[in-house]
Coordinates of C-alpha atoms in Angstrom, one line a residue:
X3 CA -13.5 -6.3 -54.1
X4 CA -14.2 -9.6 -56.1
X5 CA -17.1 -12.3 -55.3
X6 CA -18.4 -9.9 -52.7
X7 CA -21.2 -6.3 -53.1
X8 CA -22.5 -4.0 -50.4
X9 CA -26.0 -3.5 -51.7
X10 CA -26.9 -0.2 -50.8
X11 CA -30.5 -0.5 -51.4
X12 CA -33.3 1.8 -53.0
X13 CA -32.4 5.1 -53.1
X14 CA -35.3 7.1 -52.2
X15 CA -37.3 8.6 -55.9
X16 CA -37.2 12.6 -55.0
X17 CA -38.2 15.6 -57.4
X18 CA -35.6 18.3 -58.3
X19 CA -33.3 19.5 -57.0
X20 CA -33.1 17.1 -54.4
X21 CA -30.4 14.9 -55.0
X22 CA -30.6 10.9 -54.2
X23 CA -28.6 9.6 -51.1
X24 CA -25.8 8.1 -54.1
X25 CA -24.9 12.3 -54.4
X26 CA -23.2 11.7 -50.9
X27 CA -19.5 10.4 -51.5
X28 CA -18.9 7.6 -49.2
X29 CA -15.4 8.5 -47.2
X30 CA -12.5 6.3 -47.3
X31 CA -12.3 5.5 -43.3
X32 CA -16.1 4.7 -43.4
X33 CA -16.3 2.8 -46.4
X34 CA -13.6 0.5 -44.6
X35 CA -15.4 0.1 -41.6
X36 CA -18.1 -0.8 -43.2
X37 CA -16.0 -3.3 -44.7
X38 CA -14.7 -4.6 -41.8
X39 CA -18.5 -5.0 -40.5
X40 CA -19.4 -7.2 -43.2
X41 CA -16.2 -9.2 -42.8
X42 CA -16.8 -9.9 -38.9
X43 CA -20.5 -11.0 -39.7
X44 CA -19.5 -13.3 -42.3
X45 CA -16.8 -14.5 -39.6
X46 CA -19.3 -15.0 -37.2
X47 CA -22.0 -16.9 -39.7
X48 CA -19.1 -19.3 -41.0
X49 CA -19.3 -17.5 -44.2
X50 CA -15.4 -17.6 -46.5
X51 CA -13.1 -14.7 -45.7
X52 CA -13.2 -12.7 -49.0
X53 CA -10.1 -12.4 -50.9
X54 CA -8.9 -8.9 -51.4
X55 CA -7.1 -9.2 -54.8
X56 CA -5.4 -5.9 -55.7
X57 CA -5.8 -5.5 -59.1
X58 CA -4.1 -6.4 -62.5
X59 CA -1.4 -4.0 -63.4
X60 CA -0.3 -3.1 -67.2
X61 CA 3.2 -0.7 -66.9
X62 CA 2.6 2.3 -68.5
X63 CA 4.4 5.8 -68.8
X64 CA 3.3 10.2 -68.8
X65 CA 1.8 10.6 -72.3
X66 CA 1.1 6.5 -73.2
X67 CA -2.2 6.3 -74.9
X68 CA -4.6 4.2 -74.0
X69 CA -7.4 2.3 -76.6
X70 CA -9.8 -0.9 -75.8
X71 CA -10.8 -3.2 -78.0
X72 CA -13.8 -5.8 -77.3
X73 CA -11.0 -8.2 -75.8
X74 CA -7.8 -6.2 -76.4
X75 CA -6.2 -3.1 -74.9
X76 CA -3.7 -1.7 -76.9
X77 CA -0.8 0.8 -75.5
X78 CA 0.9 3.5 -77.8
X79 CA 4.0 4.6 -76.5
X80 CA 4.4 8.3 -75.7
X81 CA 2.2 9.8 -77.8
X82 CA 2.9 13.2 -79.3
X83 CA 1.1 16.4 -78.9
X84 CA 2.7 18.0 -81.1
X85 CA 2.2 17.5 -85.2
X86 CA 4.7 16.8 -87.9
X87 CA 6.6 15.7 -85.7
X88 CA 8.1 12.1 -87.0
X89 CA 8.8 9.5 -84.3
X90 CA 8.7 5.7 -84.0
X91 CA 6.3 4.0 -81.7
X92 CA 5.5 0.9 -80.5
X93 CA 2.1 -0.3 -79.5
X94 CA 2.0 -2.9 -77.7
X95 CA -1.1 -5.5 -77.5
X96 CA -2.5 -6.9 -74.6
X97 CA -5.4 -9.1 -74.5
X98 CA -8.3 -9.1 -72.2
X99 CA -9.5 -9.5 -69.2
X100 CA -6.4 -11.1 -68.4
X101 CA -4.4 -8.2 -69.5
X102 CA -1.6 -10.7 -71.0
X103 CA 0.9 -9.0 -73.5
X104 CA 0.5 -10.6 -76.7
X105 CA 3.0 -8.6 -79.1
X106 CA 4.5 -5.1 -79.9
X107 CA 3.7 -3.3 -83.3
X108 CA 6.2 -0.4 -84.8
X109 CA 4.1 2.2 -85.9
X110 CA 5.7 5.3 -87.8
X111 CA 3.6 8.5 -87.6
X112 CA 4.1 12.2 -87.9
X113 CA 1.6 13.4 -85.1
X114 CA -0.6 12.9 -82.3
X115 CA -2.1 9.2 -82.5
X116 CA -5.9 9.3 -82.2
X117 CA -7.0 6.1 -83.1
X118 CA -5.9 2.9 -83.7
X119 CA -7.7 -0.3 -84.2
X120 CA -6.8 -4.4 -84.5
X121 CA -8.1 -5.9 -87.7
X122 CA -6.9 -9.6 -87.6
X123 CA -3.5 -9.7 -88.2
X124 CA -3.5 -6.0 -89.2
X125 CA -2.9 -3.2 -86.8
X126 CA -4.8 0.4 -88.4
X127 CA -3.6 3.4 -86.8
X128 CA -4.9 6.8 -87.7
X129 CA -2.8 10.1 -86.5
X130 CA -2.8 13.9 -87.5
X131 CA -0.4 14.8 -89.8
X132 CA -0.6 18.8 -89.2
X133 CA -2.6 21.8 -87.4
X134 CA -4.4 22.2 -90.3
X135 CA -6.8 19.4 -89.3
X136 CA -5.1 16.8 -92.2
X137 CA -5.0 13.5 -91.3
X138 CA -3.6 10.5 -92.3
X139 CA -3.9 6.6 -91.9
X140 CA -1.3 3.8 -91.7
X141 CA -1.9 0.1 -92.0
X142 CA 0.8 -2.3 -90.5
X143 CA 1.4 -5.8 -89.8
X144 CA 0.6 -6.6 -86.6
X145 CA 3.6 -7.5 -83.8
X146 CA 6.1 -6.3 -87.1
X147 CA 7.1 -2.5 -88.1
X148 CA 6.2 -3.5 -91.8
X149 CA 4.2 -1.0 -93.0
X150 CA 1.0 -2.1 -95.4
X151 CA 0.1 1.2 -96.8
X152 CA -0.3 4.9 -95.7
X153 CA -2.8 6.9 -96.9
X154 CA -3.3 11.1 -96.4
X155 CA -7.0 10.6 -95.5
X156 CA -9.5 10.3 -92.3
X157 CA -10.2 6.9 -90.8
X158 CA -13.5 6.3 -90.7
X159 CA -14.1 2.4 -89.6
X160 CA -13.0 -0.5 -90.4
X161 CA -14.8 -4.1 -91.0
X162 CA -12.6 -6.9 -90.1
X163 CA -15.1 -9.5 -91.9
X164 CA -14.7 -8.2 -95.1
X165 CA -10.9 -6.6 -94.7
X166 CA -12.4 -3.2 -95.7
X167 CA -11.0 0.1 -94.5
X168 CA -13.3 3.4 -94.9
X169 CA -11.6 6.5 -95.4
X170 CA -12.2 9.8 -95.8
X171 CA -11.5 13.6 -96.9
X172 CA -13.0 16.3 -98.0
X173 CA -13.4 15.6 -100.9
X174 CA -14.4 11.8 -100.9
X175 CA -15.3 8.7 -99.1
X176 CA -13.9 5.5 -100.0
X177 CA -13.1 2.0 -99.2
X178 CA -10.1 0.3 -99.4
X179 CA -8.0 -3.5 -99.1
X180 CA -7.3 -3.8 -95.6
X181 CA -3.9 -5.7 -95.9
X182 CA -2.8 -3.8 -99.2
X183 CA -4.8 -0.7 -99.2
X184 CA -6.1 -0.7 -102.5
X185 CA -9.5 1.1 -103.6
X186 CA -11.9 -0.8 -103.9
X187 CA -14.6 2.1 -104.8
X188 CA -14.8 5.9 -104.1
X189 CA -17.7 8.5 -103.3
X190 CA -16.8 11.9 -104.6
X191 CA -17.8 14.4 -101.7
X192 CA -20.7 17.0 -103.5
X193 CA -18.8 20.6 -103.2
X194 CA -22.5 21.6 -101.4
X195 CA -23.7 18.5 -100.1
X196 CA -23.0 15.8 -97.3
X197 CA -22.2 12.2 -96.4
X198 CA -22.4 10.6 -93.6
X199 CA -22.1 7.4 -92.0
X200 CA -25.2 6.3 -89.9
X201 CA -26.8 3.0 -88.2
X202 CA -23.8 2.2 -86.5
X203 CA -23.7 -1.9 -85.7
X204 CA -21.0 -2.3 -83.6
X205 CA -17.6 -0.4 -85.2
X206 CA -19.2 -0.4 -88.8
X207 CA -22.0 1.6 -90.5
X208 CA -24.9 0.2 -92.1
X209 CA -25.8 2.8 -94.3
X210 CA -24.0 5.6 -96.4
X211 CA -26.1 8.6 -96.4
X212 CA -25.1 11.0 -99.3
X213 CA -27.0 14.7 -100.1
X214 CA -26.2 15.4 -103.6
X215 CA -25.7 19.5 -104.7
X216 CA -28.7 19.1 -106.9
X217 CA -30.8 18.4 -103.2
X218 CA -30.8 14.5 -104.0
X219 CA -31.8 12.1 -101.5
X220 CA -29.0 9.1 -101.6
X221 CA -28.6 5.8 -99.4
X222 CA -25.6 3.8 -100.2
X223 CA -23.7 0.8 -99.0
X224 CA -20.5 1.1 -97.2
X225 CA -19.6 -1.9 -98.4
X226 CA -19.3 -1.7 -102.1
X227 CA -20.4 1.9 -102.1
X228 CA -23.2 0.9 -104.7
X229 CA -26.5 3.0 -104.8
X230 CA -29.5 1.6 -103.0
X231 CA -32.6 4.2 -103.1
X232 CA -32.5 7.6 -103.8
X233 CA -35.3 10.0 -104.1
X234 CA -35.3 14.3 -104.8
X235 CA -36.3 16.2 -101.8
X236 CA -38.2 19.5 -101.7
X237 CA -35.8 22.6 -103.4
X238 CA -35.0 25.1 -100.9
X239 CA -33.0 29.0 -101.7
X240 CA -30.2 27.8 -98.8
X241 CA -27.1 25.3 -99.3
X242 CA -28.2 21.5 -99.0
X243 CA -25.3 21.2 -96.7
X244 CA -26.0 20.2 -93.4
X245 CA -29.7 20.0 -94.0
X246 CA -30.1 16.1 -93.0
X247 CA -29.7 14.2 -89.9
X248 CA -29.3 10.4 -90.0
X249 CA -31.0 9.0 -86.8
X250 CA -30.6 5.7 -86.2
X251 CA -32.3 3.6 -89.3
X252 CA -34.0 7.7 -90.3
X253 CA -33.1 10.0 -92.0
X254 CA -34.5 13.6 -90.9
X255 CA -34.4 15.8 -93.8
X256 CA -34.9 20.1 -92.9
X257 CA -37.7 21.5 -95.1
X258 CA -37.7 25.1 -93.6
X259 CA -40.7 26.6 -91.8
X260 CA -42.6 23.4 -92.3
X261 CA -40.7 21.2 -90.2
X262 CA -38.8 18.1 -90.6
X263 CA -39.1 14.7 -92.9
X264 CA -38.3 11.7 -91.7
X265 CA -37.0 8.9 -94.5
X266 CA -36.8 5.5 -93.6
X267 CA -33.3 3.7 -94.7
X268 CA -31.9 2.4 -96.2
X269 CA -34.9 2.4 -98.7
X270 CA -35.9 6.1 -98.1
X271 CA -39.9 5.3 -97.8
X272 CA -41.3 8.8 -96.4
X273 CA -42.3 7.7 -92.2
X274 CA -43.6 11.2 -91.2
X275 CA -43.7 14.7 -91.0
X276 CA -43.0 17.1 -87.8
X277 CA -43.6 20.5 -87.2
X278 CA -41.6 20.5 -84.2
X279 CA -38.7 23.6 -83.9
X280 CA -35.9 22.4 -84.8
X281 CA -34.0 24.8 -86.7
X282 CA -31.0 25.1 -84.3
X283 CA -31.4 21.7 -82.5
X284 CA -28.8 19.1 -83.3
X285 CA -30.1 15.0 -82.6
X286 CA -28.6 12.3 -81.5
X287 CA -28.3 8.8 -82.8
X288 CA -28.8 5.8 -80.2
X289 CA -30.7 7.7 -77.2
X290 CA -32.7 4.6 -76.7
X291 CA -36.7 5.0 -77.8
X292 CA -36.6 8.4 -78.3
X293 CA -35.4 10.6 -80.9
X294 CA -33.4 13.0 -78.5
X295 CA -33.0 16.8 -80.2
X296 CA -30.4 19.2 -78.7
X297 CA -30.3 22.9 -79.1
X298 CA -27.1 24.7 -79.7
X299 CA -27.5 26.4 -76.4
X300 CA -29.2 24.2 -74.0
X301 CA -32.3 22.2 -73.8
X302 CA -33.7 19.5 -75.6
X303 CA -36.9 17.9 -77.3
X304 CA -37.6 14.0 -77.5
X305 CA -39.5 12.9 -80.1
X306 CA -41.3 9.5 -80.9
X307 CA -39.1 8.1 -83.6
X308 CA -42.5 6.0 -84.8
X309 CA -44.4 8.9 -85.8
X310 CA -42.3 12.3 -85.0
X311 CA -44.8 13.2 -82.7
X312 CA -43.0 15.6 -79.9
X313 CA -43.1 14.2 -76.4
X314 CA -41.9 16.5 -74.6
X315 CA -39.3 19.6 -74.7
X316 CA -37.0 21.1 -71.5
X317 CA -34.3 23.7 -70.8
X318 CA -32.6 21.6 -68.8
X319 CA -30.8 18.9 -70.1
X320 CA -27.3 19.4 -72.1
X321 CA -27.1 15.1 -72.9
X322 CA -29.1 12.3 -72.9
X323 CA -28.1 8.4 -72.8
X324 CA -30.8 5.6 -73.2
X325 CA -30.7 2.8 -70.9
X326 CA -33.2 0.2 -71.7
X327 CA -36.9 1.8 -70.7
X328 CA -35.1 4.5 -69.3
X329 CA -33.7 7.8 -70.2
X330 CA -30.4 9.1 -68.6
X331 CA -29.6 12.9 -68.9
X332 CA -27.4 15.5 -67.2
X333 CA -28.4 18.8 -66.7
X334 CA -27.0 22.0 -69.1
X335 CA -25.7 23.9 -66.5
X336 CA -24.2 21.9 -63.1
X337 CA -22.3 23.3 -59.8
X338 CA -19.8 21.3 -58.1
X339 CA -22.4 19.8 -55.6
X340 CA -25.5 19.5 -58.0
X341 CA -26.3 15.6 -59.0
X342 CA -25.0 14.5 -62.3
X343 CA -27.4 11.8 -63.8
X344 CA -31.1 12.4 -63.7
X345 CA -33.3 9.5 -64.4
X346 CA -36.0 10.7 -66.8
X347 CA -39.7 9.5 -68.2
X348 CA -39.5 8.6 -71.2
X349 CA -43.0 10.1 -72.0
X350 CA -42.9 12.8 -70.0
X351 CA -39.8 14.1 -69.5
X352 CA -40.0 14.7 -65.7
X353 CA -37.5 13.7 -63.6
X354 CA -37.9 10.4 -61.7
X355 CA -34.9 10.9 -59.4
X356 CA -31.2 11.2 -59.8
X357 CA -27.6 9.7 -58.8
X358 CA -26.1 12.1 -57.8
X359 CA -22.4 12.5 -58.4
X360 CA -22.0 8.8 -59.8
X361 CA -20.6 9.3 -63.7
X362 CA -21.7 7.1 -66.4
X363 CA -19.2 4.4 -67.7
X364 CA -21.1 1.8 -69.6
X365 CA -24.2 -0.5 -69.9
X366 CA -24.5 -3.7 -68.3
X367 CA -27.0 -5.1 -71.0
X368 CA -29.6 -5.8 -68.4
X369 CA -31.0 -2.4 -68.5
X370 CA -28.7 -1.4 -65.7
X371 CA -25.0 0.2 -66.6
X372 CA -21.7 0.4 -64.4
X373 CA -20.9 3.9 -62.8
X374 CA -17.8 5.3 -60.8
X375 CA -17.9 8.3 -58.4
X376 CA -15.0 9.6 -56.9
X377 CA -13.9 10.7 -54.1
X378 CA -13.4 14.8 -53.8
X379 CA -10.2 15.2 -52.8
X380 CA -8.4 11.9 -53.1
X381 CA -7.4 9.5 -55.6
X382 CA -10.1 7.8 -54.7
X383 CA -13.1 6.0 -57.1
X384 CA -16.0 3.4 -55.7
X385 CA -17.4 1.6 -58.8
X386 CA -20.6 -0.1 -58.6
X387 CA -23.8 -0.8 -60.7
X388 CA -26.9 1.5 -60.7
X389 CA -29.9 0.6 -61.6
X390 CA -32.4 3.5 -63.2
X391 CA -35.7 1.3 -62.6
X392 CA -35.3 1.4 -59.1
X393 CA -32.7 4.1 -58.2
X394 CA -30.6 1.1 -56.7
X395 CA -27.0 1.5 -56.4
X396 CA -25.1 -1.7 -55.7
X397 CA -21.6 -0.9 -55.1
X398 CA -18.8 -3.5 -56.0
X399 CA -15.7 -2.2 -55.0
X400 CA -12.8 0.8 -54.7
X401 CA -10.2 1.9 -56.7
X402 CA -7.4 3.8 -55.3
X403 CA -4.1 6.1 -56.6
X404 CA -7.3 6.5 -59.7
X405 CA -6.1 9.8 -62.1
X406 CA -10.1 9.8 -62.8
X407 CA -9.5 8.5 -66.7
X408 CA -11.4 5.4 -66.4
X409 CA -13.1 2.9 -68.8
X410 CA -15.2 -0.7 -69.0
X411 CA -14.1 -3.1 -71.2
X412 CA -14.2 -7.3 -71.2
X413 CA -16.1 -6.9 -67.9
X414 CA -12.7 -5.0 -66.2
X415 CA -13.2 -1.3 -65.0
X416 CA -9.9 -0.2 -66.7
X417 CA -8.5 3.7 -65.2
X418 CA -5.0 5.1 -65.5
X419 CA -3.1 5.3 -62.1
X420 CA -1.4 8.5 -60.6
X421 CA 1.8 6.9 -61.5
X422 CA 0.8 6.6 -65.3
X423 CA 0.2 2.5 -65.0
X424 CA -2.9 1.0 -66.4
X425 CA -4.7 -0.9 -63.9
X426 CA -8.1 -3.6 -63.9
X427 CA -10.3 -4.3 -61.5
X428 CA -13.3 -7.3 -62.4
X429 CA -16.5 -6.3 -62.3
X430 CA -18.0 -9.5 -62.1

């Protein structure tokens, strides 16, 4: 429903479990007549008759995979589920919002296609090569079948601006030539140690993070690979594998019974210590202003990623997502009628109010973020935008014949039909 909203107003703030008016789908026949309401009063006060565009249609067929770009959406042809299994396909490239078809790449692959990603004139695909958990990553010319290079290795990311591709095994990291595919310089994996990639801006790292099987301390740069700080960390009896978490621009280092260390990167200056339990948490990078901690089973604990101080800790929550001064979380353990997104303090960790059955889809970059619910029983989603500071929801339109497999991109909600077509609807 372009050029036109249905401002549903300020939901009303209520404490657990009460769910928010938004957890109440709105029926097809109603939402229509309410349609028709705000059509007649516009009639009546001289305002335009709205168009009612149908939406932008990409042809699509059972088992096509789906990936978006920032302003491309790119279609692979029948995808496989099973592996080793060689096959031809093309991927074609469309470019958005418009959702006009640019070109068609060949891609050869032995598996299931799980990535693939437009580099200037080169298309990067990465696929699985067996059930083992091997994969492997092909380089080709885009809107040709010419192959570039193919490499038995992980795709990791790639950087356009400086035609690098990382890769990775288990027993290295390295970067190679985009267009050709040479190495350009290579990490060797420590047999009890760890890398990892952290401090994500955009589709590219920042930072290396690398603990040696000695216990050292390493930042890197993904770029060239070269060493930037290092420094030895406190010797413990256990494996140094899995013993850090990058955060964001930290580094959180496990030192037993005494707690955590936090290292800032990429120059590994000691921020703080916290004694907080963490032993069989797991954290999350980009959850906003906190430092969000998950344990293996359920709950979590936010801490202040300033000075590790904990803010607060609760059995409740399984996820968290940070939405400008807000905190977004869904509960660890949800019926069918039970709301989905709670809006928490930040500080506190109580609940301000929820939305009910509306799903997350993706930030609007005002502090707001676009959301779907759908319709129980029907192919049925109404998309609008919610707003956490007020508990607003301000509903933009409807999408029928929706398979529920939906996704924003170029300001298009983008969802797979019943029929297998990929359809857009603006969302502006």
């Amino acid at each position: 429903m372009p050029d036109h909203v249905i401002e549903l107003g300020e939901l009303p703030r209520e404490a657990p479990p009460a769910a928010a008016e938004a957890d109440q789908p709105v029926p097809r026949r109603a939402l229509l007549a309410l349609l028709s309401l705000i059509l007649l009063a516009q009639l009546a006060a001289g305002a335009p008759f709205p168009v009612m565009r149908p939406p932008a249609i990409v042809p699509a067929r059972l088992g096509d995979t789906m990936f978006l770009g920032a302003d491309r959406m790119l279609l692979v042809s029948g995808s496989a589920t099973l592996v080793a299994q060689v096959s031809r396909r093309i991927v074609s490239t469309y470019a958005l919002p418009g959702a006009r078809l640019l070109d068609r790449t060949t891609v050869t692959v032995s598996g299931a296609v799980n990535q693939v990603i437009l580099a200037g004139d080169t298309m990067v695909v990465s696929y699985q090569v067996d059930a083992s958990g091997i994969w492997a990553t092909v380089a080709v010319a885009e809107g040709t079948d010419h192959t570039r290079w193919r490499q038995t290795a992980r795709l990791i990311a790639v950087s356009p601006a400086r035609d690098l591709v990382l890769l990775g095994t288990d027993d290295w990291v390295h970067g190679v030539d985009l267009r050709t595919g040479a190495t350009r310089w290579t990490l060797r994996r420590p047999s009890d140690g760890y890398i990892a990639e952290t401090g994500w801006a955009g589709d590219f790292p920042r930072w290396l993070v690398l603990l040696t099987d000695s216990g050292r301390l390493e930042s890197r740069d993904p770029y060239t690979g070269a060493l930037i700080a290092s420094r030895a960390l406190p010797t413990r009896p256990a494996r140094a594998n899995g013993l850090i978490w990058p955060v964001d621009d930290l580094v959180m280092a496990d030192e037993g019974r005494a707690g955590f260390a936090a290292y800032r990167l990429p120059d590994l200056t000691f921020r703080w210590h916290t004694r907080a339990d963490l032993s069989t948490s797991w954290m999350q990078a980009g959850c906003g202003r906190l430092i969000c901690t998950f344990r293996h089973q359920r709950g979590m604990t936010a801490l202040d990623p300033a000075t590790g101080r904990e803010l607060w800790r609760s059995d409740l929550y399984a996820y968290a997502e940070g939405i400008g001064d807000h905190l977004l979380a869904t509960r660890a353990e949800r019926g069918a009628d039970e709301p989905a997104l709670w809006v928490v303090d930040l500080q506190t960790g109580a609940a301000r109010g929820n939305f009910g059955r509306w799903e997350f889809l993706a930030p609007t970059g005002d502090g707001r973020f676009y959301a779907k619910l759908d319709v129980r029983g029907a192919y049925l989603v109404h998309y609008g935008i919610l707003d956490p500071a007020t508990l607003a929801v301000r509903l933009l339109g409807s999408a029928d014949d929706v398979s529920n497999s939906c996704q924003v991109a170029s300001d298009r909600l983008i969802c797979r039909l019943v029929d297998a077509n990929v359809a857009l609807w603006p969302l502006r």
